[in-house]
Amino acid sequence: MDLLIQGGEVLDPGQGLRGRLDIAVSQGKITQMAPRIDPREAKRVVDVSGKVVAPGLIDLHAHVYAGVRTVGVNENCLMPDLAGVQSGVTTLVDPGSGGCYNFSGFTRFLVPTSRTRLFALVNIARHGLFGMPEITQRDDIDLEGAITCVEQNKPTVLGVKLRMAGPVLDVFGIEAARLAKRAARETHTKLMVHIGDSREERPQANRLTQQLLAEVLEPGDIVTHLCTHHAGGVMRQDGTVIPELRDAIKAGVVLDPAHGRFNFNFDIARRQLDQGVTPDTISTDIGLTNWRTTVHSMTETMSKFLAVGLSLEDVILRTTANPAKALGKVDTLGAIAVGREADVSVLEVVDGDWEFTDSSGARFKGTRAIVPVVTIRAGEVIAPDWGPHPWGWLPAPGPRGRS
Ligand SMILES: [Zn+2]
């Protein structure tokens, strides 16, 4: 046995698994799980007593096409391992940082040099997010190019991305979503669509989101920025969710919140929960411009959803089994089981008086914070980075904690 993960509380809600279990790892794979495994047989023992042992966390929305965008020209991506294994996350999905004109560097340079497992979506905009707004004229969508790019970059690429925000709404209207859907359909992959027009709001945004949900998205497609407060979001003036969202939920469209600098509103997340609408996944939209200021980390984003009202099981499910399902990877990702690659996120839940900030600057309170303790990726033991705050991983202390 190469490694024994000893004494932790295994929490794998996707399999309904909760309890104190030791995990034995050999050659990168889980070989045994039992209440007690003899440590004398292990080359290395990692004692995680009192900690939560979750399947390797999956962030469905993280901008990590680092080193390719140039500083000064909207550099916006974080090194994959900083957002990944050094933050307690074993799998990241880059949602369209690259388009067909510049995507291949992701497969050639980032996938082989990252310890974090990487997937990506190809932006329907030919230059991806290398300059924003990414679609200002019809030539900015190259449908054939996008289809070829998705095919040539499988299995790293799992789908197509469209940001339904900005001038694309004027230039293409709903046709942009139909083109992106065509690229996804022809490549047998998923479509993820960003909603929420944060920079300069367009009056047609709300109508286009209704149309997107009612006419374009199919079961398994993903709508991202569920909790946005901007035009093009899923809330009506009276604070209730639009009926098109309920129909999309029934149809099996995946709801992803993707926090980001602009698109996580605590009040909206609460209202949605009150109305029985919960996100299927929890993701960060992390990038170089928001990790120290707004989003901070996957685990802090999870802590924010605890503050919204989800349980610990709820947030682990939405960062393990649920995103694995959304990616069509339930057989390999999002569970702790014998025979699988040993991807494990060891976490600590710290009680306290915490204060969080959402994308509109509103502050809200929480009593539990999740922080990364150690990440196991294919059997390799990896320590977390120092963390996004000057003091590390814990969120900001609330008024009582500050005194
Ligand atoms: Zn994003």
Short mmCIF file of C-alpha atoms and ligand atoms in Angstrom, two decimals:
data_model
loop_
_atom_site.label_atom_id
_atom_site.label_comp_id
_atom_site.label_asym_id
_atom_site.label_seq_id
_atom_site.Cartn_x
_atom_site.Cartn_y
_atom_site.Cartn_z
CA MET A 1 0.00 0.00 0.00
CA ASP A 2 1.46 3.37 -1.06
CA LEU A 3 -0.76 5.58 1.03
CA LEU A 4 -3.23 5.33 3.89
CA ILE A 5 -5.68 8.19 4.40
CA GLN A 6 -6.45 7.52 8.02
CA GLY A 7 -9.16 8.43 10.48
CA GLY A 8 -11.27 10.86 8.48
CA GLU A 9 -15.03 11.16 8.18
CA VAL A 10 -15.85 10.13 4.62
CA LEU A 11 -18.67 12.24 3.20
CA ASP A 12 -19.75 11.19 -0.29
CA PRO A 13 -23.41 12.17 -0.64
CA GLY A 14 -23.57 10.97 -4.25
CA GLN A 15 -23.27 7.42 -2.92
CA GLY A 16 -25.08 8.10 0.35
CA LEU A 17 -21.82 7.38 2.15
CA ARG A 18 -21.03 8.96 5.51
CA GLY A 19 -18.85 7.59 8.27
CA ARG A 20 -15.38 7.08 9.63
CA LEU A 21 -13.39 5.14 7.04
CA ASP A 22 -9.72 4.58 6.27
CA ILE A 23 -8.79 4.64 2.58
CA ALA A 24 -5.90 2.62 1.15
CA VAL A 25 -4.25 3.78 -2.09
CA SER A 26 -1.84 1.93 -4.37
CA GLN A 27 -0.50 3.06 -7.72
CA GLY A 28 -2.83 6.03 -7.70
CA LYS A 29 -5.99 3.99 -7.16
CA ILE A 30 -8.21 3.30 -4.18
CA THR A 31 -7.69 -0.33 -3.21
CA GLN A 32 -9.58 -0.64 0.06
CA MET A 33 -11.99 1.25 2.31
CA ALA A 34 -12.71 0.03 5.82
CA PRO A 35 -13.29 1.38 9.36
CA ARG A 36 -9.73 0.32 10.30
CA ILE A 37 -6.84 -0.53 7.97
CA ASP A 38 -3.49 -1.59 9.45
CA PRO A 39 -1.11 1.39 9.04
CA ARG A 40 1.96 -0.87 9.24
CA GLU A 41 1.27 -1.99 5.69
CA ALA A 42 1.40 1.58 4.34
CA LYS A 43 4.50 3.33 2.98
CA ARG A 44 2.92 6.63 3.98
CA VAL A 45 0.14 7.49 6.40
CA VAL A 46 -1.76 10.77 6.28
CA ASP A 47 -3.70 11.30 9.49
CA VAL A 48 -6.91 13.24 8.78
CA SER A 49 -8.73 12.59 12.06
CA GLY A 50 -11.55 15.03 12.65
CA LYS A 51 -11.54 16.13 9.02
CA VAL A 52 -14.10 15.64 6.24
CA VAL A 53 -12.92 13.35 3.45
CA ALA A 54 -14.83 14.18 0.26
CA PRO A 55 -14.46 12.97 -3.32
CA GLY A 56 -12.10 15.25 -5.25
CA LEU A 57 -13.95 18.54 -5.73
CA ILE A 58 -14.95 19.58 -9.26
CA ASP A 59 -15.17 23.26 -10.22
CA LEU A 60 -17.35 23.48 -13.30
CA HIS A 61 -16.41 27.08 -14.07
CA ALA A 62 -12.82 28.29 -13.55
CA HIS A 63 -10.77 30.52 -15.86
CA VAL A 64 -7.36 28.84 -15.95
CA TYR A 65 -6.03 29.38 -19.50
CA ALA A 66 -3.05 31.03 -17.83
CA GLY A 67 0.10 32.22 -19.56
CA VAL A 68 -1.63 32.65 -22.88
CA ARG A 69 -3.50 35.86 -22.36
CA THR A 70 -1.03 38.72 -22.09
CA VAL A 71 -0.78 41.02 -19.09
CA GLY A 72 -2.35 44.36 -20.00
CA VAL A 73 -4.63 42.76 -22.58
CA ASN A 74 -7.26 41.55 -20.16
CA GLU A 75 -5.11 38.94 -18.44
CA ASN A 76 -7.71 37.08 -16.48
CA CYS A 77 -6.69 33.48 -15.88
CA LEU A 78 -5.27 31.79 -12.82
CA MET A 79 -2.66 29.01 -12.94
CA PRO A 80 -4.66 25.77 -13.01
CA ASP A 81 -3.03 24.20 -9.97
CA LEU A 82 -3.58 27.31 -7.86
CA ALA A 83 -7.32 27.15 -8.55
CA GLY A 84 -7.13 23.35 -8.53
CA VAL A 85 -5.16 20.95 -6.35
CA GLN A 86 -3.64 23.75 -4.25
CA SER A 87 -7.17 24.92 -3.40
CA GLY A 88 -8.64 21.51 -2.58
CA VAL A 89 -10.02 20.98 -6.09
CA THR A 90 -8.97 18.00 -8.25
CA THR A 91 -10.89 18.76 -11.46
CA LEU A 92 -11.43 22.08 -13.22
CA VAL A 93 -13.46 23.01 -16.27
CA ASP A 94 -12.35 26.14 -18.14
CA PRO A 95 -15.53 27.61 -19.61
CA GLY A 96 -14.54 29.16 -22.91
CA SER A 97 -11.46 31.23 -22.10
CA GLY A 98 -10.26 30.09 -25.52
CA GLY A 99 -12.05 29.93 -28.86
CA CYS A 100 -11.17 28.02 -32.02
CA TYR A 101 -8.42 30.51 -33.04
CA ASN A 102 -6.43 30.09 -29.85
CA PHE A 103 -7.66 27.04 -28.01
CA SER A 104 -5.05 24.43 -28.80
CA GLY A 105 -2.49 25.84 -26.33
CA PHE A 106 -4.80 24.64 -23.58
CA THR A 107 -4.48 21.02 -24.68
CA ARG A 108 -0.82 21.27 -25.65
CA PHE A 109 0.64 23.30 -22.81
CA LEU A 110 -1.68 23.39 -19.80
CA VAL A 111 -3.12 19.87 -19.62
CA PRO A 112 0.30 18.13 -19.63
CA THR A 113 1.88 20.54 -17.12
CA SER A 114 -0.94 20.64 -14.55
CA ARG A 115 -1.47 18.21 -11.72
CA THR A 116 -5.13 19.21 -11.66
CA ARG A 117 -7.36 17.28 -14.07
CA LEU A 118 -8.46 19.78 -16.72
CA PHE A 119 -11.42 19.95 -19.05
CA ALA A 120 -12.61 22.86 -21.13
CA LEU A 121 -15.40 24.26 -23.22
CA VAL A 122 -14.61 25.99 -26.51
CA ASN A 123 -16.03 29.48 -26.79
CA ILE A 124 -18.28 29.94 -29.82
CA ALA A 125 -16.49 33.31 -30.19
CA ARG A 126 -13.47 32.56 -32.34
CA HIS A 127 -10.96 34.38 -30.07
CA GLY A 128 -12.55 33.18 -26.84
CA LEU A 129 -12.19 35.75 -24.06
CA PHE A 130 -8.85 37.07 -25.27
CA GLY A 131 -10.49 40.43 -25.77
CA MET A 132 -13.83 41.46 -24.39
CA PRO A 133 -16.47 41.96 -25.54
CA GLU A 134 -15.70 38.84 -27.52
CA ILE A 135 -18.48 39.18 -30.10
CA THR A 136 -18.99 42.59 -31.75
CA GLN A 137 -19.56 41.52 -35.38
CA ARG A 138 -20.88 38.47 -37.18
CA ASP A 139 -17.38 37.28 -38.14
CA ASP A 140 -16.61 36.73 -34.46
CA ILE A 141 -18.52 33.44 -34.60
CA ASP A 142 -16.89 30.81 -36.80
CA LEU A 143 -19.24 27.84 -36.53
CA GLU A 144 -17.20 25.41 -38.61
CA GLY A 145 -14.03 26.45 -36.79
CA ALA A 146 -15.67 25.83 -33.42
CA ILE A 147 -16.90 22.38 -34.47
CA THR A 148 -13.46 21.38 -35.75
CA CYS A 149 -11.80 22.70 -32.59
CA VAL A 150 -14.11 20.71 -30.30
CA GLU A 151 -13.50 17.52 -32.30
CA GLN A 152 -9.73 18.00 -32.42
CA ASN A 153 -9.43 18.68 -28.72
CA LYS A 154 -11.46 15.79 -27.33
CA PRO A 155 -11.34 14.34 -24.72
CA THR A 156 -10.24 17.57 -23.01
CA VAL A 157 -13.10 19.52 -24.55
CA LEU A 158 -16.54 18.58 -23.29
CA GLY A 159 -18.63 21.27 -24.88
CA VAL A 160 -19.29 24.74 -26.23
CA LYS A 161 -19.64 28.03 -24.36
CA LEU A 162 -21.53 31.19 -25.16
CA ARG A 163 -21.61 34.36 -23.07
CA MET A 164 -25.05 35.80 -23.72
CA ALA A 165 -24.05 39.28 -22.62
CA GLY A 166 -22.79 42.41 -24.33
CA PRO A 167 -22.95 43.38 -28.02
CA VAL A 168 -23.65 39.78 -29.08
CA LEU A 169 -27.26 40.45 -28.04
CA ASP A 170 -27.47 43.26 -30.63
CA VAL A 171 -25.45 41.54 -33.34
CA PHE A 172 -27.01 38.07 -33.17
CA GLY A 173 -29.89 38.04 -30.68
CA ILE A 174 -30.99 34.47 -29.97
CA GLU A 175 -29.21 33.26 -33.12
CA ALA A 176 -25.91 33.16 -31.20
CA ALA A 177 -27.40 30.58 -28.83
CA ARG A 178 -28.77 28.59 -31.75
CA LEU A 179 -25.34 28.56 -33.44
CA ALA A 180 -23.61 27.50 -30.22
CA LYS A 181 -26.25 24.79 -29.75
CA ARG A 182 -25.58 23.57 -33.28
CA ALA A 183 -21.87 23.30 -32.57
CA ALA A 184 -22.62 21.31 -29.40
CA ARG A 185 -25.15 19.07 -31.11
CA GLU A 186 -22.91 18.29 -34.07
CA THR A 187 -20.02 17.39 -31.76
CA HIS A 188 -22.25 15.44 -29.31
CA THR A 189 -21.15 17.71 -26.46
CA LYS A 190 -22.81 20.05 -23.97
CA LEU A 191 -23.69 23.69 -24.31
CA MET A 192 -23.05 26.09 -21.44
CA VAL A 193 -24.59 29.55 -21.66
CA HIS A 194 -23.68 32.51 -19.48
CA ILE A 195 -26.68 34.67 -18.53
CA GLY A 196 -26.51 38.09 -16.88
CA ASP A 197 -25.50 41.23 -18.76
CA SER A 198 -23.34 42.91 -16.18
CA ARG A 199 -21.36 45.61 -17.98
CA GLU A 200 -23.94 47.61 -19.90
CA GLU A 201 -27.41 46.24 -19.57
CA ARG A 202 -29.44 45.66 -22.70
CA PRO A 203 -33.24 45.83 -22.64
CA GLN A 204 -33.61 42.63 -24.66
CA ALA A 205 -31.55 40.54 -22.22
CA ASN A 206 -34.51 39.28 -20.18
CA ARG A 207 -36.48 38.23 -23.23
CA LEU A 208 -33.47 36.45 -24.73
CA THR A 209 -32.87 34.46 -21.53
CA GLN A 210 -36.53 33.35 -21.56
CA GLN A 211 -36.11 32.29 -25.18
CA LEU A 212 -32.84 30.52 -24.41
CA LEU A 213 -34.46 28.45 -21.66
CA ALA A 214 -37.66 27.73 -23.57
CA GLU A 215 -36.34 27.10 -27.06
CA VAL A 216 -32.60 26.40 -27.17
CA LEU A 217 -31.28 24.51 -24.14
CA GLU A 218 -31.79 20.75 -24.05
CA PRO A 219 -31.49 18.23 -21.21
CA GLY A 220 -27.89 18.21 -19.97
CA ASP A 221 -27.10 21.71 -21.22
CA ILE A 222 -25.91 24.12 -18.55
CA VAL A 223 -27.10 27.61 -17.69
CA THR A 224 -24.42 29.45 -15.73
CA HIS A 225 -24.73 32.44 -13.32
CA LEU A 226 -28.06 31.28 -11.89
CA CYS A 227 -27.91 33.83 -9.05
CA THR A 228 -27.08 36.91 -11.13
CA HIS A 229 -28.87 40.15 -10.31
CA HIS A 230 -28.22 41.61 -13.75
CA ALA A 231 -30.53 41.90 -16.76
CA GLY A 232 -30.90 38.51 -18.38
CA GLY A 233 -31.16 36.75 -15.02
CA VAL A 234 -33.92 34.33 -14.04
CA MET A 235 -35.83 36.52 -11.56
CA ARG A 236 -38.92 38.62 -12.19
CA GLN A 237 -39.45 42.12 -10.78
CA ASP A 238 -41.56 40.67 -7.95
CA GLY A 239 -38.69 38.41 -6.81
CA THR A 240 -40.07 35.13 -8.16
CA VAL A 241 -38.29 32.95 -10.68
CA ILE A 242 -39.41 33.09 -14.30
CA PRO A 243 -41.67 30.18 -15.38
CA GLU A 244 -39.26 29.29 -18.20
CA LEU A 245 -36.71 28.33 -15.52
CA ARG A 246 -39.14 25.90 -13.90
CA ASP A 247 -39.80 24.28 -17.28
CA ALA A 248 -36.05 24.04 -17.95
CA ILE A 249 -35.51 22.38 -14.55
CA LYS A 250 -38.21 19.82 -15.38
CA ALA A 251 -36.53 19.21 -18.74
CA GLY A 252 -33.17 18.48 -17.09
CA VAL A 253 -31.21 21.65 -17.79
CA VAL A 254 -28.32 21.97 -15.31
CA LEU A 255 -28.30 25.08 -13.08
CA ASP A 256 -24.82 26.34 -12.26
CA PRO A 257 -24.24 29.48 -10.16
CA ALA A 258 -20.61 30.40 -11.11
CA HIS A 259 -19.96 33.16 -8.55
CA GLY A 260 -17.50 35.48 -10.32
CA ARG A 261 -16.93 39.18 -9.89
CA PHE A 262 -20.37 40.12 -11.19
CA ASN A 263 -22.89 37.34 -10.90
CA PHE A 264 -23.51 35.99 -7.40
CA ASN A 265 -26.19 37.80 -5.45
CA PHE A 266 -26.88 36.48 -1.95
CA ASP A 267 -30.44 37.81 -1.77
CA ILE A 268 -31.33 36.14 -5.08
CA ALA A 269 -29.75 32.84 -4.00
CA ARG A 270 -31.90 32.98 -0.83
CA ARG A 271 -35.07 33.81 -2.74
CA GLN A 272 -34.41 30.96 -5.14
CA LEU A 273 -33.90 28.51 -2.27
CA ASP A 274 -37.14 29.75 -0.64
CA GLN A 275 -38.92 28.95 -3.91
CA GLY A 276 -37.42 25.48 -4.09
CA VAL A 277 -34.86 26.31 -6.77
CA THR A 278 -31.39 25.05 -5.84
CA PRO A 279 -28.35 25.05 -8.08
CA ASP A 280 -27.32 21.61 -9.35
CA THR A 281 -23.64 22.50 -8.97
CA ILE A 282 -21.52 25.08 -7.13
CA SER A 283 -18.73 26.73 -9.09
CA THR A 284 -16.49 29.75 -8.77
CA ASP A 285 -15.87 31.54 -12.09
CA ILE A 286 -12.48 32.15 -10.45
CA GLY A 287 -9.79 34.06 -12.33
CA LEU A 288 -6.85 36.32 -11.69
CA THR A 289 -9.02 39.40 -11.25
CA ASN A 290 -11.37 37.97 -8.63
CA TRP A 291 -9.63 35.35 -6.52
CA ARG A 292 -8.21 37.81 -3.99
CA THR A 293 -11.13 40.23 -4.09
CA THR A 294 -14.54 38.58 -4.52
CA VAL A 295 -14.60 34.85 -5.11
CA HIS A 296 -11.52 33.80 -3.08
CA SER A 297 -11.82 30.04 -3.52
CA MET A 298 -13.98 27.02 -4.20
CA THR A 299 -14.22 26.27 -0.50
CA GLU A 300 -15.27 29.84 0.35
CA THR A 301 -17.89 29.68 -2.41
CA MET A 302 -19.15 26.47 -0.79
CA SER A 303 -19.19 28.23 2.59
CA LYS A 304 -21.33 30.99 1.06
CA PHE A 305 -23.88 28.39 -0.02
CA LEU A 306 -23.91 27.02 3.55
CA ALA A 307 -24.81 30.59 4.58
CA VAL A 308 -27.55 30.65 1.91
CA GLY A 309 -29.07 27.63 3.67
CA LEU A 310 -27.72 24.47 2.07
CA SER A 311 -26.43 21.65 4.27
CA LEU A 312 -22.85 20.33 4.22
CA GLU A 313 -24.10 17.26 2.30
CA ASP A 314 -25.86 19.59 -0.17
CA VAL A 315 -22.70 21.55 -0.96
CA ILE A 316 -20.46 18.45 -1.20
CA LEU A 317 -22.99 16.81 -3.54
CA ARG A 318 -22.97 19.93 -5.72
CA THR A 319 -19.18 19.94 -5.97
CA THR A 320 -18.66 16.18 -6.51
CA ALA A 321 -21.33 13.80 -7.87
CA ASN A 322 -23.52 16.51 -9.44
CA PRO A 323 -20.82 18.20 -11.55
CA ALA A 324 -19.52 14.71 -12.48
CA LYS A 325 -23.00 13.98 -13.80
CA ALA A 326 -23.17 17.33 -15.58
CA LEU A 327 -19.92 16.44 -17.36
CA GLY A 328 -21.10 12.94 -18.24
CA LYS A 329 -18.33 11.50 -16.04
CA VAL A 330 -20.16 9.68 -13.24
CA ASP A 331 -18.20 6.49 -13.91
CA THR A 332 -14.84 8.12 -13.19
CA LEU A 333 -15.36 11.33 -11.17
CA GLY A 334 -17.17 12.55 -8.07
CA ALA A 335 -17.09 9.44 -5.88
CA ILE A 336 -14.76 7.63 -3.48
CA ALA A 337 -14.80 3.95 -4.40
CA VAL A 338 -12.45 0.98 -4.66
CA GLY A 339 -10.93 0.73 -8.13
CA ARG A 340 -11.24 4.43 -8.87
CA GLU A 341 -8.43 6.92 -9.23
CA ALA A 342 -7.65 8.28 -5.75
CA ASP A 343 -8.97 11.85 -6.05
CA VAL A 344 -9.86 12.99 -2.57
CA SER A 345 -10.36 16.43 -1.03
CA VAL A 346 -9.77 16.58 2.71
CA LEU A 347 -11.62 19.54 4.18
CA GLU A 348 -12.18 21.12 7.55
CA VAL A 349 -15.40 22.75 8.68
CA VAL A 350 -14.61 25.63 11.03
CA ASP A 351 -17.38 27.06 13.21
CA GLY A 352 -17.26 30.80 13.77
CA ASP A 353 -18.75 34.18 13.07
CA TRP A 354 -17.94 34.71 9.40
CA GLU A 355 -18.73 37.55 7.05
CA PHE A 356 -19.00 37.05 3.30
CA THR A 357 -19.41 39.48 0.42
CA ASP A 358 -21.38 38.84 -2.76
CA SER A 359 -20.77 40.23 -6.25
CA SER A 360 -22.87 43.32 -5.59
CA GLY A 361 -20.83 44.12 -2.47
CA ALA A 362 -23.56 43.07 -0.02
CA ARG A 363 -22.32 41.47 3.20
CA PHE A 364 -23.90 38.44 4.78
CA LYS A 365 -23.16 36.18 7.70
CA GLY A 366 -22.35 32.53 8.11
CA THR A 367 -21.47 30.27 10.99
CA ARG A 368 -19.46 27.59 9.16
CA ALA A 369 -16.46 27.89 6.87
CA ILE A 370 -14.99 25.11 4.73
CA VAL A 371 -11.22 25.16 4.21
CA PRO A 372 -8.91 22.79 2.32
CA VAL A 373 -6.57 20.62 4.42
CA VAL A 374 -4.89 18.34 1.89
CA THR A 375 -5.63 17.23 -1.66
CA ILE A 376 -5.00 13.73 -2.98
CA ARG A 377 -4.82 13.65 -6.79
CA ALA A 378 -4.35 10.20 -8.33
CA GLY A 379 -2.71 9.14 -5.08
CA GLU A 380 -0.33 12.11 -4.88
CA VAL A 381 -0.49 14.11 -1.63
CA ILE A 382 -0.62 17.86 -2.30
CA ALA A 383 -0.65 20.67 0.27
CA PRO A 384 -2.89 23.71 -0.25
CA ASP A 385 -1.46 27.10 -1.11
CA TRP A 386 -1.38 29.78 1.62
CA GLY A 387 -4.87 30.91 0.58
CA PRO A 388 -6.46 33.96 -1.02
CA HIS A 389 -6.69 36.15 2.11
CA PRO A 390 -3.70 37.76 3.82
CA TRP A 391 -4.41 35.40 6.76
CA GLY A 392 -5.04 32.28 4.68
CA TRP A 393 -8.17 30.30 3.77
CA LEU A 394 -10.74 31.27 6.39
CA PRO A 395 -13.32 33.87 5.36
CA ALA A 396 -13.32 37.35 6.88
CA PRO A 397 -14.29 37.44 10.54
CA GLY A 398 -17.70 38.97 11.32
CA PRO A 399 -18.16 41.89 13.73
CA ARG A 400 -17.99 39.62 16.81
CA GLY A 401 -14.92 37.81 15.51
CA ARG A 402 -13.16 41.13 14.80
CA SER A 403 -13.55 42.53 18.33
ZN ZN B 1 -16.78 32.78 -16.44
#
